[in-house]
Short mmCIF file of C-alpha atoms in Angstrom, two decimals:
data_model
loop_
_atom_site.label_atom_id
_atom_site.label_comp_id
_atom_site.label_asym_id
_atom_site.label_seq_id
_atom_site.Cartn_x
_atom_site.Cartn_y
_atom_site.Cartn_z
CA MET T 1 75.84 8.51 31.58
CA ALA T 2 72.46 8.03 31.91
CA THR T 3 70.48 5.03 31.41
CA ALA T 4 66.61 4.18 30.75
CA LEU T 5 64.87 1.17 31.29
CA VAL T 6 61.82 0.84 28.64
CA THR T 7 59.46 -2.27 28.89
CA GLY T 8 58.19 -3.38 25.67
CA GLY T 9 60.82 -1.34 23.72
CA THR T 10 61.33 -3.62 20.87
CA SER T 11 57.58 -2.40 18.53
CA GLY T 12 55.48 0.86 19.17
CA ILE T 13 55.33 3.57 21.08
CA GLY T 14 58.13 1.40 23.17
CA ALA T 15 60.62 1.19 20.39
CA ALA T 16 59.76 4.91 19.36
CA PHE T 17 61.17 6.12 23.32
CA ALA T 18 63.99 3.49 22.83
CA LYS T 19 65.21 5.19 19.43
CA ALA T 20 64.05 8.88 20.97
CA LEU T 21 66.20 8.40 24.35
CA ALA T 22 68.94 6.67 22.51
CA LEU T 23 69.64 9.70 20.37
CA ARG T 24 69.77 11.71 23.37
CA GLY T 25 72.50 9.81 24.98
CA TYR T 26 71.06 7.58 27.49
CA ASP T 27 72.39 3.81 27.54
CA MET T 28 69.01 1.58 27.48
CA VAL T 29 68.11 -1.62 29.17
CA LEU T 30 65.30 -2.89 26.94
CA VAL T 31 62.62 -5.32 28.13
CA ALA T 32 60.62 -7.37 26.06
CA ARG T 33 59.25 -11.19 25.76
CA ASN T 34 60.65 -12.32 21.96
CA GLU T 35 64.39 -12.51 22.31
CA GLU T 36 64.81 -12.06 18.44
CA ARG T 37 63.40 -8.70 18.32
CA LEU T 38 65.14 -8.02 21.52
CA ALA T 39 68.74 -8.82 19.83
CA ALA T 40 68.02 -6.91 16.28
CA THR T 41 66.36 -3.48 18.54
CA ALA T 42 69.53 -3.68 20.41
CA LEU T 43 71.57 -4.10 17.54
CA ALA T 44 69.63 -0.97 16.14
CA LEU T 45 70.41 0.76 18.86
CA GLU T 46 73.99 0.43 19.58
CA ALA T 47 75.00 2.07 16.39
CA TYR T 48 73.72 5.51 18.06
CA GLY T 49 77.18 4.72 20.19
CA VAL T 50 75.01 3.49 23.65
CA SER T 51 75.32 0.40 25.21
CA VAL T 52 72.06 -1.67 25.29
CA GLU T 53 71.14 -4.47 27.83
CA THR T 54 67.93 -6.63 27.54
CA ILE T 55 66.07 -8.61 29.53
CA SER T 56 63.61 -11.39 28.25
CA ALA T 57 60.73 -10.81 30.65
CA ASP T 58 56.91 -12.12 30.40
CA LEU T 59 55.25 -9.04 32.72
CA ALA T 60 52.09 -11.37 32.90
CA VAL T 61 54.43 -13.43 34.96
CA ARG T 62 55.59 -12.01 38.19
CA ALA T 63 58.41 -13.68 38.75
CA ASP T 64 59.69 -11.79 35.44
CA VAL T 65 58.00 -8.55 36.97
CA ASP T 66 60.60 -9.18 39.89
CA ARG T 67 63.64 -9.80 37.47
CA VAL T 68 62.79 -6.26 36.23
CA ALA T 69 62.05 -4.41 39.98
CA ALA T 70 65.06 -5.53 40.83
CA ARG T 71 67.06 -4.36 37.78
CA LEU T 72 65.19 -0.73 39.09
CA GLU T 73 66.78 -1.54 42.19
CA ASP T 74 70.55 -2.24 41.55
CA ASP T 75 72.14 0.95 43.08
CA GLU T 76 75.11 -0.06 41.08
CA HIS T 77 73.98 0.13 37.91
CA PRO T 78 70.95 2.98 38.72
CA ILE T 79 68.08 3.92 35.85
CA ASP T 80 67.20 7.13 35.45
CA MET T 81 64.38 7.14 33.51
CA LEU T 82 61.47 3.93 33.65
CA VAL T 83 59.42 4.00 30.92
CA ASN T 84 56.19 1.64 31.79
CA ASN T 85 54.87 1.02 28.10
CA ALA T 86 54.43 -2.47 28.20
CA GLY T 87 50.86 -3.30 26.97
CA PHE T 88 48.14 -4.68 24.70
CA GLY T 89 45.07 -3.73 22.83
CA LEU T 90 41.99 -5.47 24.50
CA HIS T 91 39.50 -6.22 22.48
CA ALA T 92 36.94 -8.73 24.27
CA SER T 93 33.86 -8.34 25.72
CA LEU T 94 33.14 -7.69 29.44
CA ILE T 95 30.79 -10.44 29.94
CA ASP T 96 32.61 -13.44 28.20
CA ARG T 97 32.83 -16.24 30.62
CA ASP T 98 36.64 -16.67 29.53
CA THR T 99 38.42 -13.98 31.67
CA ARG T 100 41.98 -15.25 30.54
CA VAL T 101 43.02 -12.14 28.30
CA HIS T 102 40.80 -9.71 31.04
CA GLU T 103 42.91 -10.82 33.50
CA GLN T 104 46.41 -11.03 31.30
CA ALA T 105 45.62 -7.27 30.97
CA PHE T 106 45.48 -6.61 35.13
CA ALA T 107 48.99 -8.44 35.14
CA VAL T 108 51.08 -6.36 32.55
CA MET T 109 49.60 -3.16 32.27
CA CYS T 110 47.98 -2.94 35.97
CA LEU T 111 50.09 -5.11 38.74
CA ALA T 112 53.55 -5.19 36.59
CA VAL T 113 53.49 -1.39 36.25
CA LEU T 114 52.42 -0.94 39.66
CA VAL T 115 55.35 -3.17 41.08
CA LEU T 116 57.65 -1.48 38.49
CA GLY T 117 57.18 2.05 39.05
CA GLY T 118 57.23 1.17 42.95
CA ALA T 119 60.75 -0.19 42.66
CA ALA T 120 61.92 2.91 40.24
CA ALA T 121 60.37 4.96 42.48
CA ARG T 122 62.66 3.30 45.71
CA ALA T 123 65.42 3.24 43.58
CA MET T 124 65.01 7.55 42.65
CA SER T 125 64.01 9.06 45.49
CA LYS T 126 67.42 7.60 47.32
CA ARG T 127 68.99 9.55 44.88
CA HIS T 128 66.26 12.11 44.76
CA ARG T 129 66.78 12.13 40.71
CA GLY T 130 64.89 10.13 37.80
CA THR T 131 62.23 9.92 35.65
CA ILE T 132 59.21 7.66 35.87
CA VAL T 133 57.01 7.86 32.68
CA VAL T 134 53.87 5.91 32.17
CA VAL T 135 52.50 5.22 29.08
CA SER T 136 48.35 5.27 29.84
CA SER T 137 45.56 6.24 26.97
CA VAL T 138 43.16 8.41 26.27
CA ALA T 139 41.26 5.69 26.16
CA GLY T 140 40.63 6.01 29.64
CA THR T 141 38.93 9.29 29.37
CA ILE T 142 35.48 7.24 27.33
CA ALA T 143 33.78 3.46 28.17
CA THR T 144 35.20 1.08 25.71
CA GLY T 145 35.17 -2.16 27.58
CA ASN T 146 38.00 -3.36 29.93
CA TYR T 147 41.19 -1.31 27.83
CA SER T 148 39.24 1.94 28.98
CA ALA T 149 39.10 0.85 32.50
CA VAL T 150 42.63 -0.48 32.63
CA LYS T 151 44.13 2.97 31.18
CA ALA T 152 41.53 5.37 33.17
CA TRP T 153 43.28 3.46 36.66
CA THR T 154 47.00 3.35 34.80
CA THR T 155 46.53 7.54 34.38
CA ALA T 156 45.28 7.77 38.14
CA TYR T 157 48.30 5.82 39.48
CA ALA T 158 50.48 8.01 37.48
CA GLU T 159 48.99 11.05 39.19
CA GLY T 160 48.86 9.57 42.71
CA LEU T 161 52.51 8.50 42.22
CA ALA T 162 53.38 11.93 41.09
CA VAL T 163 51.80 13.26 44.74
CA GLU T 164 53.82 10.69 46.72
CA LEU T 165 57.24 11.43 44.95
CA LYS T 166 56.38 15.13 45.01
CA ARG T 167 59.26 17.19 46.33
CA THR T 168 61.51 13.90 46.12
CA GLY T 169 63.23 15.23 42.92
CA VAL T 170 61.53 12.13 40.43
CA GLN T 171 59.18 13.41 38.02
CA VAL T 172 56.31 11.22 37.03
CA THR T 173 54.38 11.91 33.20
CA ALA T 174 51.71 10.06 32.71
CA LEU T 175 51.12 10.02 28.87
CA LEU T 176 47.46 9.48 27.07
CA PRO T 177 48.40 9.12 22.99
CA GLY T 178 45.50 9.27 20.97
CA TRP T 179 45.82 6.40 17.70
CA VAL T 180 49.10 5.93 16.68
CA ARG T 181 50.27 4.14 13.69
CA THR T 182 52.10 1.24 14.98
CA GLU T 183 50.62 -2.64 15.01
CA PHE T 184 49.16 -2.51 18.14
CA HIS T 185 45.47 -2.28 16.62
CA GLU T 186 46.61 -5.28 14.37
CA ARG T 187 47.76 -7.33 16.86
CA ALA T 188 44.63 -7.04 19.29
CA GLY T 189 42.32 -7.75 16.44
CA ILE T 190 40.61 -4.08 16.39
CA ARG T 191 39.40 -2.55 12.64
CA THR T 192 41.11 1.02 12.22
CA THR T 193 39.24 1.57 9.04
CA SER T 194 36.43 4.06 10.33
CA ILE T 195 39.24 6.19 11.82
CA PRO T 196 40.26 9.34 10.31
CA ASP T 197 43.38 9.71 8.82
CA GLN T 198 43.74 12.97 10.49
CA LEU T 199 43.41 11.38 13.99
CA TRP T 200 45.96 9.09 13.30
CA LEU T 201 50.15 10.42 15.27
CA ASP T 202 53.21 9.16 14.51
CA ALA T 203 54.96 7.46 17.08
CA ASP T 204 58.88 9.37 16.91
CA ASP T 205 56.22 12.60 17.11
CA LEU T 206 54.47 11.55 19.66
CA VAL T 207 57.59 10.58 22.02
CA ASP T 208 59.29 13.81 21.16
CA GLU T 209 56.12 16.15 22.68
CA ALA T 210 55.78 13.67 25.58
CA LEU T 211 59.66 14.02 26.31
CA ARG T 212 59.51 17.38 26.26
CA ASP T 213 56.80 17.19 28.41
CA VAL T 214 58.34 15.84 30.37
CA ALA T 215 61.28 18.24 30.82
CA ARG T 216 59.11 20.55 31.61
CA GLY T 217 57.98 18.94 34.57
CA LYS T 218 54.03 18.01 33.21
CA VAL T 219 51.94 15.02 34.78
CA ILE T 220 50.06 14.37 32.47
CA SER T 221 51.16 14.64 28.27
CA VAL T 222 48.34 14.77 25.77
CA PRO T 223 50.69 15.09 22.26
CA SER T 224 48.91 16.94 19.41
CA ALA T 225 46.26 19.58 19.97
CA ARG T 226 43.62 17.68 18.33
CA PHE T 227 43.95 14.94 20.94
CA LYS T 228 44.26 18.17 23.32
CA LEU T 229 41.15 19.37 22.37
CA LEU T 230 39.11 15.84 22.29
CA MET T 231 40.19 15.44 26.04
CA PHE T 232 38.73 18.65 26.75
CA PHE T 233 35.04 17.15 25.33
CA THR T 234 35.93 14.29 27.12
CA ARG T 235 36.29 15.60 30.39
CA HIS T 236 33.35 17.98 30.19
CA LEU T 237 30.54 16.24 28.11
CA PRO T 238 27.62 14.50 30.07
CA ARG T 239 28.65 11.11 30.84
CA ALA T 240 25.59 9.32 29.23
CA THR T 241 27.04 11.39 25.43
CA ILE T 242 30.28 9.74 26.45
CA ARG T 243 28.65 6.47 26.76
CA TRP T 244 27.10 7.13 23.79
CA ILE T 245 30.45 7.96 22.11
CA SER T 246 32.22 5.00 23.12
CA GLY T 247 29.29 2.95 21.75
CA ASN T 248 29.80 3.73 18.40
CA ILE T 249 33.50 3.81 18.53
CA SER T 250 33.47 0.21 19.99
CA ARG T 251 31.03 -1.04 16.95
CA SER T 252 32.95 0.98 14.23
CA ARG T 253 36.47 -1.25 15.17
CA SER T 254 34.46 -4.42 15.70
CA ARG T 255 35.34 -6.90 12.94
CA PRO T 256 32.37 -8.50 11.14
CA VAL T 257 31.65 -12.08 12.24
CA GLU T 258 32.41 -14.29 9.46
CA GLY T 259 30.02 -16.85 8.37
#
C-alpha cells in the first residue's frame, strides 16, 4: 500500500489532502505541531481503513525539519507522495522593525519546503517513482507583501525541482489555490468580507482537482476555471496594473485600527 506524508495535515488544505488520500487507500504520515489535533485527525482517518503515523514537529525549527526529512528518506518505510503544505497567512508590513514573523515565514514556507522536497526527491528518484506536491498560491503572481514573495519563490522552486527531476519518474506539481474556505485567513487576522462569494473554493473540491492534475502530470495546478482566468490576467497584464490591483486587495483585507 502506498504512503503519503502531509505537512500541516490537521487543518485546511492539508487536512483535505489527508482525507482525500486516505479515501484513495494511502497510508498516512501526518506532520503538524499540535499533538491533540494530530491524534484526533489520525483517529478520523483510521476510520477509512488506513494506518496513520503522526509526527509532532514545528517546521520553523530546523531540528524538527531534519526529523521529518529523515522520515522521508527512510528506505524501509518509503514515502510515495509528499504534500508540502504547511504554512500560514502573513499580514505583516514589509517595513516593520520586528521581522520575526517574516523570518518564520521563510523558515516554514521556504527553507522547510526546500529541505523536505530535497529529501523526498533523493529517496523517490532512487526508486524511480513518487510524487511531490508543493502547495503555493495564486498570491505569488501579485504583490501583496511578503506572502506574495514567499509564494512566488515556492512556485519557482517547484518548477525548478520538476525540471531537475525530469526523466527520474518523480512527478512534481505546484498547487496554486485562490481563496479557500478554511481557518487560514482568520488565523492570520485577514479580513475577508470584501471577497465575493463566487471567488471562494471548497477545500475538498480543490484537492480533488489538484490530484487529477497530478495524475495528468501537470507541473502547475490552478484549480477552478475562475482562478485559471484570473491567473491568465495576472500573467499578461502590465505589472503596474498588477501593483495597483494588489494595493486595493491589501487595503480591503486590512483590519481597521481600533481607537
